[in-house]
XYZ file of C-alpha atoms in Angstrom:
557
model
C 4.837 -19.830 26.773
C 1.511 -21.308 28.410
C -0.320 -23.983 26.593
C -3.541 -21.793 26.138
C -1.415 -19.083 24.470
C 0.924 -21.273 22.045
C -2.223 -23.279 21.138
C -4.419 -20.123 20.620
C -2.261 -18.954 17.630
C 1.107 -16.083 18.261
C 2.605 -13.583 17.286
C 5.750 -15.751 16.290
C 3.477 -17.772 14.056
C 1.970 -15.403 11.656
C 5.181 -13.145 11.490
C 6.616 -12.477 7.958
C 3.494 -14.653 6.548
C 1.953 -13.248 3.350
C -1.387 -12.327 3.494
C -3.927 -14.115 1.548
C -5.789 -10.400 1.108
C -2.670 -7.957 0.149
C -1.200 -5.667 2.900
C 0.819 -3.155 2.591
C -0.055 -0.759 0.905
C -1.431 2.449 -0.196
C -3.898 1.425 2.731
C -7.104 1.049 0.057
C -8.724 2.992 3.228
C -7.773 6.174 1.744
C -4.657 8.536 0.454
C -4.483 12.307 1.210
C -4.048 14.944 -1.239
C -0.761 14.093 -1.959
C 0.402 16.584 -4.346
C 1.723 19.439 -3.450
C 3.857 22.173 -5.116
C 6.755 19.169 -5.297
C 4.795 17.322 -7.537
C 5.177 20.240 -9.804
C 8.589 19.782 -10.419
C 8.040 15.882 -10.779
C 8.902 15.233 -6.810
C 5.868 13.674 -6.137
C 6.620 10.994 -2.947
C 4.889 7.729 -2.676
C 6.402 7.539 0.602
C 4.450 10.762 1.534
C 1.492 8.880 0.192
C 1.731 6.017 1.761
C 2.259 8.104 5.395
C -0.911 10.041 5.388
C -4.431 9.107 4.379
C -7.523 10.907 3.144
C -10.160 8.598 4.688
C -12.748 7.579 1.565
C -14.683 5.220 3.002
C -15.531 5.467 6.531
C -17.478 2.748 7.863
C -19.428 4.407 11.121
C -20.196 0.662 12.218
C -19.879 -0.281 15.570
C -17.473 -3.445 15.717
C -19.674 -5.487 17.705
C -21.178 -6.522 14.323
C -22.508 -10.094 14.795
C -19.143 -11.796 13.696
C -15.662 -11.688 13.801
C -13.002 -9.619 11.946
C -10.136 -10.600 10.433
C -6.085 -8.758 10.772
C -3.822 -8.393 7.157
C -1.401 -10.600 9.145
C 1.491 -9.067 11.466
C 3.778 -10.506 9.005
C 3.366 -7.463 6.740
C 6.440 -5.339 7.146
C 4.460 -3.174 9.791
C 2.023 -3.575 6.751
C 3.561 -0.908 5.093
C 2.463 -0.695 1.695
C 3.975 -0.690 -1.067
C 4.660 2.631 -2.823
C 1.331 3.852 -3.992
C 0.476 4.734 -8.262
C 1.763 7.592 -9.163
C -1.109 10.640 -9.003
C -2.474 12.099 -12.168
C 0.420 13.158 -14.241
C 0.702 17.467 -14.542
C -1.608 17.076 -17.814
C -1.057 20.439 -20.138
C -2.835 20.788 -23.440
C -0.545 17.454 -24.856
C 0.144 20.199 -28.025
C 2.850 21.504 -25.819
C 5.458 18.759 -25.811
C 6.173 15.041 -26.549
C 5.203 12.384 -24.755
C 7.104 9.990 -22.435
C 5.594 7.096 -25.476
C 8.405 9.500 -27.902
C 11.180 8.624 -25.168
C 13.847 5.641 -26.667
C 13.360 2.658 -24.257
C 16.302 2.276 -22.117
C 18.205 -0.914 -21.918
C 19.566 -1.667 -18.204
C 20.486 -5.480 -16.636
C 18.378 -6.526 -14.092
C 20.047 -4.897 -11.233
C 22.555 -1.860 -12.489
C 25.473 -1.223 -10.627
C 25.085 1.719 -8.884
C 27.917 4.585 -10.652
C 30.237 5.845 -8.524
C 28.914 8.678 -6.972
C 30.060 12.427 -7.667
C 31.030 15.438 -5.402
C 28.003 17.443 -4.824
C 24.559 17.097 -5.405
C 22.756 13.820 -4.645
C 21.567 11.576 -7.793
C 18.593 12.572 -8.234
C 18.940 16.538 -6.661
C 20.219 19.224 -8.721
C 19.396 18.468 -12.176
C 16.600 20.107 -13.975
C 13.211 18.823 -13.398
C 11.001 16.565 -15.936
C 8.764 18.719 -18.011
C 5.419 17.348 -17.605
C 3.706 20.247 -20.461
C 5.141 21.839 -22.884
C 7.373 23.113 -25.254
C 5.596 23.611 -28.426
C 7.049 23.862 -31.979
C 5.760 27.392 -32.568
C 3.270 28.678 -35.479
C 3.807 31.712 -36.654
C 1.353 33.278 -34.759
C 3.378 36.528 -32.641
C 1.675 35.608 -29.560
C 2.997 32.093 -29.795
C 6.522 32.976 -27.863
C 4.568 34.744 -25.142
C 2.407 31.628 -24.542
C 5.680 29.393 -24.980
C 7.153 31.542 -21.920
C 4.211 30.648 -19.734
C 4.599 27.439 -20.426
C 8.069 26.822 -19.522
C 7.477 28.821 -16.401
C 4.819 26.578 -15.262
C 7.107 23.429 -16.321
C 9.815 25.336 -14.239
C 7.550 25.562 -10.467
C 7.417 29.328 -11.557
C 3.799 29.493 -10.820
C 3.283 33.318 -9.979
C 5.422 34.191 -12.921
C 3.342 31.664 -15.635
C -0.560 33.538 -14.344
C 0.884 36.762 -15.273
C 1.732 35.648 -18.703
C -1.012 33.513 -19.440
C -3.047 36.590 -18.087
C -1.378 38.435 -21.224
C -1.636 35.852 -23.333
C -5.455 35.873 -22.341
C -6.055 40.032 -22.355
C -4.818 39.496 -26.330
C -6.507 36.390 -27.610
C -9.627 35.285 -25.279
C -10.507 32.900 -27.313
C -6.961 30.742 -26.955
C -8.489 27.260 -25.533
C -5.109 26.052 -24.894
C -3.765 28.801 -22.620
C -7.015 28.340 -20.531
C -6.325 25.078 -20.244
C -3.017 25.539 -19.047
C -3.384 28.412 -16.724
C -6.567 26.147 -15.455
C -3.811 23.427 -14.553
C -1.198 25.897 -13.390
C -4.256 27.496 -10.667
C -4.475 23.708 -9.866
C -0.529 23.248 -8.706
C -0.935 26.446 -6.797
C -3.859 24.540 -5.122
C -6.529 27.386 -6.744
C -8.727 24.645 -7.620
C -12.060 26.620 -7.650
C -10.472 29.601 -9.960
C -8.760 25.933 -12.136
C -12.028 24.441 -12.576
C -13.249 27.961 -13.730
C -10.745 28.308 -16.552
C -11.108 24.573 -17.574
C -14.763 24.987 -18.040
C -14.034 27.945 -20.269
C -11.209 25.553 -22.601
C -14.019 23.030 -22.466
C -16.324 25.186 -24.181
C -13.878 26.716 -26.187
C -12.685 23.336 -27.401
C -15.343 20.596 -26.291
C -13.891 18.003 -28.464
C -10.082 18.498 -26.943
C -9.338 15.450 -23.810
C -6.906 17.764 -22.272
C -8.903 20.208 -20.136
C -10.844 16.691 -19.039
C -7.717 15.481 -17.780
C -6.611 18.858 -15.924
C -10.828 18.648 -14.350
C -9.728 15.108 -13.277
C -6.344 16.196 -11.975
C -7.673 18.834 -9.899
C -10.799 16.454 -8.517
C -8.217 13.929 -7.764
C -6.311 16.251 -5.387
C -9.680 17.348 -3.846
C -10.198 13.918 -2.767
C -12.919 13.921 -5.310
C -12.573 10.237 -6.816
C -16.099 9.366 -8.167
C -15.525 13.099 -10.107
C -12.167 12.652 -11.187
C -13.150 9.373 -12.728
C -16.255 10.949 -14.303
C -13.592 13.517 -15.914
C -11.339 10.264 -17.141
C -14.401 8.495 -18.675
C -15.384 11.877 -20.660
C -11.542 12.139 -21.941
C -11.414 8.457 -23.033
C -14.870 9.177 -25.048
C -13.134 12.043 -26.830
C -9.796 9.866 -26.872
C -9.864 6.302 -26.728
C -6.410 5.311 -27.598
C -5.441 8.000 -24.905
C -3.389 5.443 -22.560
C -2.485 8.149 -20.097
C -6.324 8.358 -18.916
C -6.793 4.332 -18.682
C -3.756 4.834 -16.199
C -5.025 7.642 -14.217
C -8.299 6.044 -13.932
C -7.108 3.158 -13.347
C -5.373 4.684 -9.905
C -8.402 6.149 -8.947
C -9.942 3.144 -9.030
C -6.534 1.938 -7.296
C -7.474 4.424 -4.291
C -11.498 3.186 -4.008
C -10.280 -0.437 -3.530
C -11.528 -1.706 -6.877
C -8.937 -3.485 -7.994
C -10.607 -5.361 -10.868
C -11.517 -2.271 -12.450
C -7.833 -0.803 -11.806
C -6.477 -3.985 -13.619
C -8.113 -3.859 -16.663
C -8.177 0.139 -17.018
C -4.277 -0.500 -16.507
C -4.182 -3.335 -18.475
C -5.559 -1.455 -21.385
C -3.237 1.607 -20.326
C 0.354 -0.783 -21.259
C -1.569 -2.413 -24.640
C -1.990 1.465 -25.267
C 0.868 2.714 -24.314
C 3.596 0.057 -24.310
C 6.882 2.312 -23.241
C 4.302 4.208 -20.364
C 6.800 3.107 -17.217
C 4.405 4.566 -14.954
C 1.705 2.529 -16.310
C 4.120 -0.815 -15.524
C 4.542 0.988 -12.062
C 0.583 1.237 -11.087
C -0.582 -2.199 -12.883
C 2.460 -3.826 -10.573
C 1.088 -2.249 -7.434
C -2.402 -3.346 -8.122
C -0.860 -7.322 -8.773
C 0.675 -6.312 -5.509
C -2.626 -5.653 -3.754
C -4.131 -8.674 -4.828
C -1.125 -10.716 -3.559
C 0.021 -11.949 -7.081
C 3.719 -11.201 -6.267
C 5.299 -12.334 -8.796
C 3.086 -10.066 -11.340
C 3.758 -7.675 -9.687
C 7.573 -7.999 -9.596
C 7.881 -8.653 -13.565
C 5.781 -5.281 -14.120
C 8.243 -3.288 -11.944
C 10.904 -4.988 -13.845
C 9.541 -3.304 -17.235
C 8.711 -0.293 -15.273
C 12.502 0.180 -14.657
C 13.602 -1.173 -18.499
C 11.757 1.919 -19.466
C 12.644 4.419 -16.547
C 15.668 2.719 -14.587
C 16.140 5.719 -12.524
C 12.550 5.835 -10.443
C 13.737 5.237 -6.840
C 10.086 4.250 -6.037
C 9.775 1.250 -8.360
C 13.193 0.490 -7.418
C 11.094 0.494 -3.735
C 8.280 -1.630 -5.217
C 10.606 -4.386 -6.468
C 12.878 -4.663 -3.918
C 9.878 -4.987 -1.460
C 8.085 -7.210 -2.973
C 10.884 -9.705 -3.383
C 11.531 -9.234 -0.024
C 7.872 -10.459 0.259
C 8.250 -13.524 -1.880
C 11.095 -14.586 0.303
C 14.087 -13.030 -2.364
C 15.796 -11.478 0.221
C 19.238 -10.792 -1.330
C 17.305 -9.581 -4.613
C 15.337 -7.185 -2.383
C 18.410 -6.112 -0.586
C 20.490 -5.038 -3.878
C 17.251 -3.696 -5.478
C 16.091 -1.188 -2.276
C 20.233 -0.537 -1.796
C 20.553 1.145 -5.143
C 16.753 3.084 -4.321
C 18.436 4.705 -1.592
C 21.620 5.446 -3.683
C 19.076 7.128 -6.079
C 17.261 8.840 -3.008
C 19.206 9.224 0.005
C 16.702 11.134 1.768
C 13.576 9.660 1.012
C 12.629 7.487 4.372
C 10.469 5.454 1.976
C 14.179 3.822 0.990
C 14.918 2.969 4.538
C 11.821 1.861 5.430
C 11.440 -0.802 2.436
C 15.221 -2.254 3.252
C 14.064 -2.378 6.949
C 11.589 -4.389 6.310
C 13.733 -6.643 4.209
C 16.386 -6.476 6.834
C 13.744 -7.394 9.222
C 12.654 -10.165 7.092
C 16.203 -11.237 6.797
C 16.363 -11.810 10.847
C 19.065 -8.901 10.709
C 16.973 -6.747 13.812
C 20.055 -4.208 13.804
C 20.985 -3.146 10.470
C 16.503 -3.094 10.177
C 16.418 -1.076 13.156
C 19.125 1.252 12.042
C 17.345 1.780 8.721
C 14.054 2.335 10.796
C 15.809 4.678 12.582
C 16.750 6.789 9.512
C 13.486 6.952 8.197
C 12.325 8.245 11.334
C 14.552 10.674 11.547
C 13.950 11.481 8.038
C 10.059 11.971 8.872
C 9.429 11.601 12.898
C 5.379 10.895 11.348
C 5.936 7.851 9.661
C 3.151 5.402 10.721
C 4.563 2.714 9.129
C 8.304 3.050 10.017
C 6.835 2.971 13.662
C 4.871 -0.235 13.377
C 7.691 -1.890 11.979
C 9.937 -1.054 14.569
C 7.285 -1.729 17.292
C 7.235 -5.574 15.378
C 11.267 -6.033 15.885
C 11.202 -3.971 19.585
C 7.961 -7.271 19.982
C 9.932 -9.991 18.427
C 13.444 -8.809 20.849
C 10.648 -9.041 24.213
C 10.989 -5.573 24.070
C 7.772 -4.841 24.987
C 8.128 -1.456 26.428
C 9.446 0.133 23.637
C 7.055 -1.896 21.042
C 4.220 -0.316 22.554
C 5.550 3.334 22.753
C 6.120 2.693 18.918
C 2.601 1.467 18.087
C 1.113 4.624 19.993
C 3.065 6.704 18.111
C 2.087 5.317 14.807
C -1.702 4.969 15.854
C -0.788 8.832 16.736
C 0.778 9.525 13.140
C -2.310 7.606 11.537
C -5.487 6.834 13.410
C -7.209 5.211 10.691
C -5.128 2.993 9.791
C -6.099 -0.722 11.370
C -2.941 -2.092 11.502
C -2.027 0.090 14.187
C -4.682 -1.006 16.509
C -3.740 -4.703 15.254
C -0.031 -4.742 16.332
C -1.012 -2.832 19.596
C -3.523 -5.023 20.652
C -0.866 -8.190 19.926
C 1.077 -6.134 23.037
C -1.455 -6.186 25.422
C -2.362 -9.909 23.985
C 1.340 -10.783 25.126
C 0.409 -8.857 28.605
C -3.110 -11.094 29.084
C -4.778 -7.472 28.803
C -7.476 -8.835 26.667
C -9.921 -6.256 27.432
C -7.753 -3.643 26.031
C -6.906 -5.892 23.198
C -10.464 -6.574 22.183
C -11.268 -3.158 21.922
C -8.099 -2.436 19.488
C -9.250 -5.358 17.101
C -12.344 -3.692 17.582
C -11.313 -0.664 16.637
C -9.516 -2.113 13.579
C -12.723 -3.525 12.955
C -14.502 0.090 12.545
C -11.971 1.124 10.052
C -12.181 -2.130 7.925
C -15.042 -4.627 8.544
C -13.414 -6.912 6.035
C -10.480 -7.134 7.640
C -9.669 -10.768 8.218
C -7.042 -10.697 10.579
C -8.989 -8.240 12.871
C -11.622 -10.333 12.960
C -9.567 -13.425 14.308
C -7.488 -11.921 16.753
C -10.578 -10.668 18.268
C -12.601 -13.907 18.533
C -8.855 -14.915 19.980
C -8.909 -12.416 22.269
C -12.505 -13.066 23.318
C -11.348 -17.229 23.856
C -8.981 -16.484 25.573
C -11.061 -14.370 28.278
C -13.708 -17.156 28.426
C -16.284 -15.257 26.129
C -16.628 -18.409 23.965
C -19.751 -17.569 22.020
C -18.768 -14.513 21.099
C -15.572 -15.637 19.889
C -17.131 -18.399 17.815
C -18.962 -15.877 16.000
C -16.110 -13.567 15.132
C -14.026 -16.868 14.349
C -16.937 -17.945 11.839
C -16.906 -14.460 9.644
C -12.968 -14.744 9.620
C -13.530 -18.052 8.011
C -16.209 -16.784 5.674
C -14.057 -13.812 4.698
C -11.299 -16.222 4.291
C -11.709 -19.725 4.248
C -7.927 -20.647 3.324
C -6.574 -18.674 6.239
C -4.762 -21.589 8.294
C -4.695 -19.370 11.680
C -8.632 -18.784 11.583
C -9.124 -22.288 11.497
C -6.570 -23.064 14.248
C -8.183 -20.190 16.896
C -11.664 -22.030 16.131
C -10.937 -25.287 16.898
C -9.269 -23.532 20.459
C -12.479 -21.945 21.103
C -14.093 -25.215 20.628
C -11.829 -26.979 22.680
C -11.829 -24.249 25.596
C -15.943 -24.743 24.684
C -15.357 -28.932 25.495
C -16.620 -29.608 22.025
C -13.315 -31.448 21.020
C -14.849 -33.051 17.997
C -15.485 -29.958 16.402
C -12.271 -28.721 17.525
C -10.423 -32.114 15.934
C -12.914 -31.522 12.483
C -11.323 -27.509 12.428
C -7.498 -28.533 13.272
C -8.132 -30.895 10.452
C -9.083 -28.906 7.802
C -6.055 -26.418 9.271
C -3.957 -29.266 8.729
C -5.770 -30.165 4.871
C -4.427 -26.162 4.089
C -0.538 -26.763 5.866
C 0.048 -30.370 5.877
C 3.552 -29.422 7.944
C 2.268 -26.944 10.913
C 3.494 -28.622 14.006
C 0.843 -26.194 15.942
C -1.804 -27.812 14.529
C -0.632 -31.412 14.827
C -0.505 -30.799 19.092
C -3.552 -28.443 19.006
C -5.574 -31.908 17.409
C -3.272 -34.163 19.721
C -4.783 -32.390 22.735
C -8.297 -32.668 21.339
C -8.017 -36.290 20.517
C -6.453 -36.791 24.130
C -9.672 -35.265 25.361
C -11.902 -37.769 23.148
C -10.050 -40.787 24.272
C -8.314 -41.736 21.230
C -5.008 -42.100 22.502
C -3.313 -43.507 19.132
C -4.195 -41.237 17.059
C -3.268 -38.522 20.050
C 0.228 -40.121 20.153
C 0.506 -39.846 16.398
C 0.036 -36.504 16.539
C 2.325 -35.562 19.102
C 5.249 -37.530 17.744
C 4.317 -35.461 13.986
C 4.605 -32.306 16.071
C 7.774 -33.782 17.614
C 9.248 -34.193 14.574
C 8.338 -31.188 12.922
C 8.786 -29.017 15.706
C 10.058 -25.168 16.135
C 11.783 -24.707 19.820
C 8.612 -22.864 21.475
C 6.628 -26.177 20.833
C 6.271 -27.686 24.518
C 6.438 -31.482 25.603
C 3.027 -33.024 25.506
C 1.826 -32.799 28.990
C 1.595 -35.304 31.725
C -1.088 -38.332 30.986
């Protein structure tokens, strides 16, 4: 490794770091309409989710803003994020059935052992399918068993079947608010959503005072990609219903989705005072803690999550993740083992414990579990990316860069992609090609810190100092604790000949990570340059002594 590259900031000494902003990642740049007929029979897949994106925000600047932009760090597990909040639950009219609050609260240990399992069907396949609406205790009323039939046929994925009752149902009692509602959220799950709206405006006026056909509005805005109007629908529901947990938690996804995570915390927040038992609620508030890098918050909701519902592979996903995250690595492994007992063809399972694997230095078993999950969904964005990072980390540089085309191929609007790809052709001194990935990544998210460093990097490192002091100076003012800004700075300074600034930024590098032997040679070399050989020789034997095996011999004086 060249002194100009090592000194510059690598690939080798980000990897696995955890991002001061939150990676991985329901990608806060969007989601797609998730739900499709699957979610009908409670199959919804966050890995699904987190694969394809509905883009909510695009940013139609050009990345030659006047600064820098910063990259989550490569150490995110190909930044794949964490399992995203469950979409709006398959609201009915709430008169149709108990809640999941009625549920007893299950008692498990922290990690059960997985049973042993049976001849046939998968855990998990084959058994009958959570009822998200109905089954009402019926009044006397003769059309009630009619209207109890529709119900079970929508609870059952029996969609053409459930219209043609509710249609009777309708012909004989037009004034029914409920059975609008319903057939409203049963047009939804066929994706009717202009003939769903239709029949929820007539339960709305039918029964303006009812929360229910609010919900089904939001539910069906939600899977239009609709946020601002799906939250509109939420705050109307929680006028009617304040104690109504289930609509703090679905708004409190939305605003999950739109990147306000303050608002998402408290709406969730108020969503588990509400609703104490709500797993899902657990689920999304633990995601969100996730997001905003508070790890450990995150892991202890998952762990109630999976008191109350130990048999959700995904939080099983979330856990084991983030504890491979916050370093827990056996933890992880036994916690995103048992997810793919649970699931053993949902690549989201692989792709968590290969990441962990990954994290664990075991490239094999990671890449065999990458492997799976490609095979499982040959679109995976993320899976690629992560194997693209072990192919990278092996000097397999080839294959690491067929990888990252594919995923920039599966997703083009994700940054990361363009992040890790430009590393490649950083590694290959193509640093016009890199630039204009980072600048790329820097048109789908302007606050992306990492983005913004590698390219005022990139741009040091091809002698465009002044425009790689500017992107260097918005990295720091997006984030001012971020050790590597501070270290690719004070190289731009140096290549610049302006070693006291250089010195004053390895410094403060060195004020954040008292033990980075980088930084002690980068500010060796700078005082070297100044003529302060004692304090140069200081440095050098404090990188000595604290030194990884890439760290090179000072050079010749």
């Amino acid at each position: 490794m060249d002194f100009g590259s090592w000194i510059g900031g690598s690939r080798s000494l980000t990897k696995k770091q955890l991002p001061s902003n939150r990676m991985v990642w329901i990608n806060q740049d969007g989601f797609n309409c998730w739900l499709w007929v699957g979610l009908v029979l409670g199959a919804f897949s966050v890995g699904t989710a987190l694969r394809g994106r509905l883009n909510l925000e695009q940013i139609g600047m050009a990345a030659e803003a006047s600064g820098p932009v910063l990259r989550k760090p490569a150490n995110e597990p190909g930044n794949p994020l964490p399992p995203a909040p469950l979409p709006p639950s398959l609201k009915s009219s709430g008169k149709l059935g108990p809640s999941s609050k009625e549920n007893s609260k299950p008692t498990v240990p922290d990690f059960p052992e997985a049973p042993v399992p049976q001849e046939g069907a998968p855990p998990g396949e084959g058994k009958p399918l959570p009822k998200q609406a109905l089954s009402p205790s019926a009044p006397e009323d003769p059309l009630w068993p009619l209207y109890h039939q529709a119900v079970e046929a929508t609870n059952k994925g029996r969609l053409e079947e459930a219209l043609q009752l509710y249609d009777k149902v309708l012909k004989q009692k037009p004034d029914f608010a409920d059975a609008w509602c319903d057939r409203g959220l049963t047009w939804a799950l066929k994706g009717e959503y202009e003939k769903a709206l239709a029949d929820l405006d007539m339960a709305i006026r039918l029964a303006p005072k009812d929360p229910d056909p609010r919900m089904n509005r939001a539910f069906v805005f939600f899977h239009q990609g609709h946020l601002d109007k799906a939250i509109a629908e939420y705050d109307e529901a929680i006028k009617l219903a304040p104690q109504l947990g289930e609509a703090y938690r679905e708004r409190g996804h939305a605003y999950f989705l739109k990147g306000d995570l303050e608002k998402a915390l408290a709406d969730l927040t108020e969503a588990v005072r509400l609703s104490p038992e709500d797993a899902d609620a657990y689920a999304c508030r633990g995601r969100v803690y996730f997001r905003l890098g508070e790890v450990e918050k995150a892991i202890e909701d998952y762990h109630q999550s999976l008191r109350l519902n130990p048999k959700n592979h995904e939080v099983w996903c979330d856990r084991g993740f983030a504890r491979a995250v916050h370093g827990d690595i056996e933890l992880a492994l036994r916690d995103l083992n048992y997810a793919v007992y649970l699931a053993p063809k949902d690549p989201l399972c692989y792709f968590s414990r290969g990441f962990a694997r990954h994290a664990a230095g075991d490239l094999e078993a990671a890449l065999k579990d990458l492997n799976t999950a490609l095979q499982l969904d040959p679109k995976y964005a993320n899976a690629y990316r992560e194997r693209g990072e072990i192919y990278a980390e092996m000097g397999k540089l080839d294959l690491a860069m067929a990888d990252f085309e594919k995923a920039i191929q599966s997703d083009p609007n994700d940054p990361e992609n363009y992040l890790s790809r430009g590393a490649i052709y950083m590694e290959q001194e193509d640093y016009e090609r890199a630039i204009a990935d980072f600048s790329q990544a820097l048109r789908l998210d302007m606050k992306h810190v990492e983005a913004w460093r590698a390219r005022g990097y990139a741009r040091a490192k091809k002698g465009e100092l002044d425009k790689a002091l500017r992107d260097l100076n918005y990295a720091i003012h997006l984030a001012p604790q971020n050790v590597s800004a501070w270290i690719s700075r004070g190289y731009a300074y140096y290549l610049k000949g302006d070693y006291t600034k250089a010195v004053a930024d390895y410094t403060e590098a060195l004020r954040l990570d008292p033990n980075h032997p980088t930084v002690y040679y980068n500010r060796a070399m700078a005082y070297e340059k100044l003529g302060q050989k004692e304090k140069a020789a200081a440095d050098f034997a404090r990188a000595k002594q604290l030194a990884r095996p890439e760290i090179p011999a000072p050079p010749p004086r």
